[in-house]
Amino acid sequence: MRGSVTVHMAASADRVWNLVSDITRTGDFSPETFEAEWLGGAIGPELGARFRGHVRRNGRGPVYWTVCTVVACDPGHEFAFAVAGPGKMTVNTWRYQLEPTADGTDVTESFELADTPLIRLYWMIAGFARGRTNLDGMRVTLEKIKAVTESAGPSQ
């Protein structure tokens, strides 16, 4: 009940991290989440900060809001957030891990669904299709981030 995609970017890890951790830019990259905003006075990424994302499931619908909490915030290395479901229980964790290389950064986006009986049942029924959608969406997201970071000039 997890998956990941890695894309190499000819950009510094700091440049990439600034984009993946700026949730207000999510709509520029994600095929499903078309906007996001910080909650509770948060103005940027920090451990425990909350935000909400406006999602168009599968790029078509239904449309709904999700509340997320930043669970990893290590500039230049990792940004992750947990998505709350019913009862504020975590249903999914999305993560960006950045690995500097000689000519840029390898960026891995991943998801991991919570291991609950209801989510296991969902994954048994729709896992193949939803897993493929998530993988395709992560690739789209990372390729859009790559285009922005690489168009900004030489790697910093």
Coordinates of N, CA and C in Angstrom, one line a residue:
M1 N 0.8 -1.2 0.0 CA 0.0 0.0 0.0 C 0.9 1.2 0.0
R2 N 1.9 1.2 -0.9 CA 2.8 2.3 -1.0 C 3.4 2.3 -2.4
G3 N 4.0 3.4 -2.8 CA 4.7 3.5 -4.0 C 5.6 4.7 -4.1
S4 N 6.5 4.7 -5.1 CA 7.4 5.9 -5.2 C 7.8 6.0 -6.6
V5 N 8.2 7.3 -6.9 CA 8.8 7.6 -8.2 C 10.0 8.5 -8.0
T6 N 11.1 8.3 -8.7 CA 12.3 9.1 -8.6 C 12.6 9.8 -9.9
V7 N 12.9 11.1 -9.9 CA 13.3 11.8 -11.0 C 14.5 12.6 -10.7
H8 N 15.5 12.6 -11.6 CA 16.7 13.4 -11.4 C 16.5 14.8 -11.9
M9 N 16.9 15.8 -11.2 CA 16.8 17.2 -11.5 C 18.1 17.8 -11.5
A10 N 18.4 18.6 -12.5 CA 19.7 19.3 -12.6 C 19.5 20.6 -11.8
A11 N 19.4 20.5 -10.5 CA 19.1 21.6 -9.6 C 19.6 21.2 -8.2
S12 N 19.9 22.2 -7.4 CA 20.4 21.9 -6.1 C 19.2 21.4 -5.2
A13 N 19.5 20.6 -4.2 CA 18.5 20.1 -3.3 C 17.8 21.2 -2.6
D14 N 18.4 22.3 -2.3 CA 17.8 23.4 -1.7 C 16.7 24.0 -2.6
R15 N 17.1 24.2 -3.9 CA 16.1 24.7 -4.8 C 14.9 23.8 -4.9
V16 N 15.1 22.5 -5.0 CA 14.0 21.6 -5.1 C 13.1 21.6 -3.9
W17 N 13.8 21.6 -2.7 CA 13.1 21.6 -1.4 C 12.2 22.8 -1.3
N18 N 12.7 23.9 -1.7 CA 11.9 25.2 -1.6 C 10.6 25.0 -2.4
L19 N 10.6 24.3 -3.5 CA 9.4 24.1 -4.3 C 8.5 23.0 -3.6
V20 N 9.0 21.9 -3.3 CA 8.1 20.8 -2.7 C 7.5 21.2 -1.4
S21 N 8.2 22.0 -0.6 CA 7.7 22.4 0.7 C 6.8 23.6 0.7
D22 N 6.7 24.3 -0.5 CA 5.8 25.4 -0.6 C 4.5 24.9 -1.0
I23 N 3.6 24.6 -0.1 CA 2.3 24.0 -0.4 C 1.4 24.9 -1.2
T24 N 1.7 26.2 -1.1 CA 0.9 27.1 -1.9 C 1.1 27.0 -3.4
R25 N 2.2 26.3 -3.8 CA 2.5 26.0 -5.2 C 2.0 24.7 -5.7
T26 N 1.4 23.9 -4.8 CA 1.0 22.5 -5.1 C 0.2 22.5 -6.4
G27 N -0.7 23.4 -6.5 CA -1.6 23.4 -7.7 C -0.8 23.6 -9.0
D28 N 0.4 24.1 -9.0 CA 1.2 24.3 -10.2 C 1.8 23.0 -10.7
F29 N 1.8 22.0 -9.8 CA 2.5 20.7 -10.1 C 1.6 19.5 -10.1
S30 N 0.7 19.4 -9.1 CA -0.1 18.2 -8.9 C -1.3 18.1 -9.9
P31 N -1.5 16.9 -10.4 CA -2.7 16.7 -11.2 C -4.0 16.5 -10.5
E32 N -3.9 16.4 -9.1 CA -5.1 16.2 -8.3 C -5.4 17.3 -7.3
T33 N -4.3 17.8 -6.6 CA -4.5 18.8 -5.7 C -4.3 20.2 -6.4
F34 N -5.3 21.0 -6.5 CA -5.2 22.2 -7.3 C -5.0 23.4 -6.5
E35 N -5.1 23.3 -5.2 CA -4.7 24.5 -4.4 C -4.5 24.0 -2.9
A36 N -3.7 24.7 -2.2 CA -3.5 24.4 -0.8 C -3.2 25.7 0.0
E37 N -3.5 25.7 1.3 CA -3.3 26.9 2.1 C -2.9 26.4 3.5
W38 N -2.0 27.2 4.1 CA -1.6 27.0 5.5 C -2.8 27.3 6.5
L39 N -2.8 26.5 7.6 CA -3.9 26.7 8.6 C -3.3 27.1 9.9
G40 N -4.1 27.6 10.8 CA -3.7 27.9 12.2 C -2.6 28.8 12.4
G41 N -2.4 29.8 11.5 CA -1.3 30.7 11.7 C 0.0 30.3 11.0
A42 N 0.1 29.1 10.5 CA 1.3 28.7 9.9 C 1.5 29.5 8.6
I43 N 2.8 29.9 8.4 CA 3.1 30.7 7.2 C 4.1 30.0 6.3
G44 N 4.5 28.8 6.7 CA 5.5 28.1 5.9 C 5.7 26.7 6.5
P45 N 6.6 25.9 5.8 CA 6.8 24.6 6.3 C 7.6 24.5 7.6
E46 N 7.1 23.8 8.6 CA 7.7 23.4 9.8 C 7.0 22.2 10.4
L47 N 7.8 21.5 11.2 CA 7.3 20.3 11.8 C 6.0 20.6 12.6
G48 N 4.9 19.9 12.3 CA 3.7 20.1 13.0 C 2.7 21.1 12.4
A49 N 3.2 21.9 11.4 CA 2.3 22.8 10.7 C 1.2 22.1 10.0
R50 N 0.1 22.7 10.0 CA -1.1 22.1 9.3 C -1.5 23.0 8.1
F51 N -2.0 22.3 7.1 CA -2.5 22.9 5.9 C -3.7 22.1 5.3
R52 N -4.4 22.7 4.4 CA -5.5 22.0 3.8 C -5.2 22.1 2.3
G53 N -5.6 20.9 1.6 CA -5.4 20.9 0.2 C -6.8 20.7 -0.4
H54 N -7.0 21.3 -1.6 CA -8.3 21.2 -2.3 C -8.0 20.2 -3.4
V55 N -8.7 19.0 -3.4 CA -8.4 17.9 -4.2 C -9.5 17.7 -5.2
R56 N -9.1 17.4 -6.5 CA -10.1 16.9 -7.5 C -9.6 15.5 -7.8
R57 N -10.3 14.5 -7.1 CA -9.9 13.1 -7.2 C -9.8 12.6 -8.6
N58 N -8.6 12.0 -8.9 CA -8.4 11.5 -10.3 C -8.4 12.6 -11.3
G59 N -8.2 13.8 -10.9 CA -8.2 14.9 -11.9 C -9.6 15.3 -12.4
R60 N -10.7 14.5 -12.0 CA -12.0 14.7 -12.5 C -13.0 15.0 -11.3
G61 N -12.9 14.4 -10.2 CA -13.8 14.6 -9.1 C -14.0 13.3 -8.4
P62 N -14.6 13.3 -7.3 CA -15.2 14.4 -6.6 C -14.2 15.4 -6.1
V63 N -14.7 16.6 -5.7 CA -13.8 17.6 -5.2 C -14.0 17.7 -3.7
Y64 N -12.9 17.8 -2.9 CA -13.0 17.9 -1.5 C -11.7 18.5 -0.9
W65 N -11.8 18.9 0.4 CA -10.6 19.4 1.1 C -10.1 18.3 2.0
T66 N -8.8 18.3 2.1 CA -8.1 17.4 3.1 C -7.3 18.2 4.0
V67 N -7.2 17.8 5.3 CA -6.3 18.5 6.2 C -5.0 17.7 6.4
C68 N -3.9 18.3 6.3 CA -2.6 17.6 6.4 C -1.7 18.2 7.5
T69 N -0.8 17.4 8.0 CA 0.1 17.9 9.0 C 1.5 17.5 8.6
V70 N 2.4 18.5 8.6 CA 3.8 18.2 8.3 C 4.5 17.3 9.3
V71 N 5.0 16.2 8.8 CA 5.6 15.2 9.7 C 7.1 15.0 9.5
A72 N 7.6 15.7 8.5 CA 9.1 15.7 8.2 C 9.4 17.0 7.5
C73 N 10.4 17.7 8.1 CA 10.7 19.0 7.5 C 12.2 19.3 7.7
D74 N 13.0 18.7 6.8 CA 14.4 18.8 6.9 C 14.9 19.5 5.6
P75 N 15.1 20.9 5.7 CA 15.4 21.6 4.4 C 16.6 21.0 3.7
G76 N 16.3 20.8 2.4 CA 17.3 20.3 1.5 C 17.3 18.8 1.4
H77 N 16.5 18.1 2.3 CA 16.6 16.6 2.4 C 15.2 16.0 2.4
E78 N 14.3 16.4 3.1 CA 13.0 15.7 3.2 C 11.9 16.6 3.6
F79 N 10.7 16.4 3.0 CA 9.5 17.1 3.3 C 8.4 16.0 3.2
A80 N 7.6 15.9 4.3 CA 6.5 14.9 4.3 C 5.3 15.4 5.1
F81 N 4.1 14.9 4.7 CA 2.9 15.3 5.4 C 1.9 14.2 5.4
A82 N 1.2 14.1 6.6 CA 0.2 13.1 6.8 C -1.2 13.7 6.4
V83 N -2.0 12.9 5.7 CA -3.3 13.4 5.3 C -4.3 12.8 6.3
A84 N -5.1 13.6 6.9 CA -6.1 13.2 7.9 C -7.4 12.7 7.2
G85 N -7.9 11.6 7.7 CA -9.2 11.2 7.2 C -10.3 11.3 8.3
P86 N -11.3 10.5 8.2 CA -12.3 10.6 9.3 C -11.7 10.4 10.7
G87 N -12.2 11.2 11.6 CA -11.7 11.1 13.0 C -10.3 11.6 13.1
K88 N -9.8 12.4 12.1 CA -8.5 12.9 12.1 C -7.4 11.9 12.1
M89 N -7.7 10.6 11.8 CA -6.8 9.5 11.7 C -6.0 9.6 10.4
T90 N -4.7 9.4 10.4 CA -3.9 9.5 9.2 C -4.3 8.4 8.2
V91 N -4.6 8.8 7.0 CA -4.9 7.8 6.0 C -3.8 7.6 4.9
N92 N -3.0 8.6 4.8 CA -1.9 8.5 3.8 C -0.8 9.5 4.2
T93 N 0.4 9.1 3.9 CA 1.6 10.0 4.1 C 2.3 10.2 2.8
W94 N 2.5 11.4 2.4 CA 3.2 11.8 1.2 C 4.6 12.3 1.6
R95 N 5.6 11.9 0.8 CA 7.0 12.2 1.2 C 7.8 12.6 0.0
Y96 N 8.6 13.6 0.2 CA 9.6 14.0 -0.8 C 11.0 13.8 -0.2
Q97 N 11.9 13.0 -0.8 CA 13.2 12.8 -0.3 C 14.2 13.2 -1.4
L98 N 15.2 14.0 -1.0 CA 16.1 14.6 -1.9 C 17.5 14.1 -1.6
E99 N 18.1 13.6 -2.7 CA 19.5 13.0 -2.6 C 20.4 13.8 -3.5
P100 N 21.3 14.7 -3.0 CA 22.2 15.4 -3.9 C 23.1 14.5 -4.6
T101 N 23.4 14.8 -5.9 CA 24.3 14.1 -6.7 C 25.3 15.1 -7.3
A102 N 26.3 14.6 -8.0 CA 27.3 15.4 -8.6 C 26.7 16.5 -9.5
D103 N 25.6 16.1 -10.2 CA 25.1 17.1 -11.2 C 23.6 17.5 -10.9
G104 N 23.2 17.4 -9.6 CA 21.9 17.9 -9.3 C 21.3 17.1 -8.1
T105 N 20.1 16.7 -8.2 CA 19.4 16.0 -7.1 C 18.5 14.9 -7.6
D106 N 18.5 13.8 -7.0 CA 17.5 12.7 -7.2 C 16.4 13.0 -6.2
V107 N 15.2 13.2 -6.8 CA 14.0 13.5 -6.0 C 13.1 12.3 -6.0
T108 N 12.7 11.8 -4.9 CA 11.8 10.7 -4.8 C 10.5 11.2 -4.1
E109 N 9.4 11.0 -4.8 CA 8.1 11.3 -4.1 C 7.5 9.9 -3.8
S110 N 6.9 9.8 -2.7 CA 6.3 8.5 -2.3 C 5.0 8.7 -1.5
F111 N 4.2 7.7 -1.5 CA 3.0 7.7 -0.7 C 3.0 6.3 0.1
E112 N 2.4 6.4 1.3 CA 2.2 5.2 2.1 C 0.9 5.3 2.8
L113 N 0.0 4.4 2.4 CA -1.3 4.4 3.1 C -1.2 3.8 4.5
A114 N -2.1 4.2 5.4 CA -2.1 3.7 6.7 C -2.6 2.2 6.6
D115 N -2.1 1.5 7.6 CA -2.4 0.0 7.6 C -3.6 -0.2 8.5
T116 N -4.8 0.0 8.0 CA -6.0 -0.3 8.7 C -6.8 -1.3 8.0
P117 N -7.7 -2.0 8.6 CA -8.6 -2.9 7.9 C -9.4 -2.3 6.8
L118 N -9.9 -1.1 7.0 CA -10.7 -0.5 5.9 C -9.8 -0.1 4.7
I119 N -8.6 0.4 5.0 CA -7.7 0.8 3.9 C -7.2 -0.5 3.2
R120 N -6.9 -1.5 3.9 CA -6.5 -2.8 3.3 C -7.6 -3.3 2.3
L121 N -8.8 -3.2 2.8 CA -10.0 -3.7 1.9 C -10.0 -2.8 0.7
Y122 N -9.9 -1.5 0.8 CA -9.9 -0.6 -0.3 C -8.8 -0.9 -1.3
W123 N -7.6 -1.2 -0.7 CA -6.5 -1.5 -1.6 C -6.7 -2.8 -2.3
M124 N -7.3 -3.8 -1.7 CA -7.6 -5.1 -2.3 C -8.5 -4.9 -3.5
I125 N -9.5 -4.0 -3.4 CA -10.5 -3.8 -4.4 C -10.0 -2.8 -5.5
A126 N -9.4 -1.7 -5.1 CA -9.1 -0.7 -6.1 C -7.6 -0.4 -6.1
G127 N -6.8 -1.1 -5.4 CA -5.4 -0.9 -5.3 C -4.6 -0.8 -6.6
F128 N -4.9 -1.7 -7.5 CA -4.1 -1.7 -8.8 C -4.4 -0.4 -9.5
A129 N -5.6 0.0 -9.7 CA -6.0 1.2 -10.4 C -5.5 2.5 -9.7
R130 N -5.8 2.5 -8.4 CA -5.4 3.7 -7.6 C -3.9 3.8 -7.5
G131 N -3.2 2.7 -7.3 CA -1.7 2.7 -7.3 C -1.1 3.2 -8.6
R132 N -1.7 2.8 -9.7 CA -1.2 3.3 -11.0 C -1.5 4.8 -11.1
T133 N -2.6 5.3 -10.7 CA -3.0 6.7 -10.7 C -2.0 7.5 -9.9
N134 N -1.7 7.0 -8.7 CA -0.7 7.7 -7.8 C 0.7 7.7 -8.5
L135 N 1.1 6.6 -9.0 CA 2.4 6.6 -9.6 C 2.5 7.6 -10.8
D136 N 1.5 7.5 -11.7 CA 1.4 8.5 -12.8 C 1.4 9.9 -12.3
G137 N 0.6 10.2 -11.3 CA 0.5 11.5 -10.8 C 1.8 12.0 -10.2
M138 N 2.5 11.1 -9.5 CA 3.8 11.5 -8.9 C 4.8 11.9 -10.0
R139 N 4.8 11.1 -11.1 CA 5.7 11.3 -12.2 C 5.4 12.7 -12.8
V140 N 4.1 13.0 -13.0 CA 3.7 14.3 -13.6 C 4.2 15.4 -12.6
T141 N 3.9 15.3 -11.3 CA 4.3 16.3 -10.4 C 5.8 16.5 -10.4
L142 N 6.6 15.5 -10.4 CA 8.0 15.6 -10.4 C 8.6 16.2 -11.7
E143 N 8.0 15.8 -12.8 CA 8.4 16.4 -14.1 C 8.1 17.9 -14.2
K144 N 7.0 18.3 -13.6 CA 6.7 19.7 -13.6 C 7.6 20.5 -12.7
I145 N 8.0 19.9 -11.5 CA 8.9 20.5 -10.6 C 10.3 20.6 -11.3
K146 N 10.7 19.5 -12.0 CA 11.9 19.5 -12.7 C 12.0 20.6 -13.7
A147 N 10.9 20.8 -14.5 CA 10.9 21.9 -15.5 C 11.1 23.3 -14.9
V148 N 10.5 23.5 -13.7 CA 10.6 24.8 -13.1 C 12.0 24.9 -12.5
T149 N 12.6 23.9 -11.8 CA 13.9 24.1 -11.2 C 15.0 24.2 -12.3
E150 N 14.8 23.5 -13.4 CA 15.9 23.5 -14.4 C 15.8 24.7 -15.3
S151 N 14.6 25.4 -15.4 CA 14.5 26.6 -16.2 C 15.0 27.8 -15.4
A152 N 15.3 27.7 -14.1 CA 15.7 28.8 -13.3 C 17.2 29.1 -13.4
G153 N 17.9 28.4 -14.3 CA 19.3 28.7 -14.5 C 20.2 27.6 -14.0
P154 N 21.5 27.8 -13.9 CA 22.4 26.7 -13.5 C 22.1 26.3 -12.0
S155 N 22.4 25.1 -11.8 CA 22.2 24.5 -10.4 C 22.9 25.3 -9.4
Q156 N 22.3 25.5 -8.3 CA 22.9 26.3 -7.2 C 23.5 25.3 -6.2

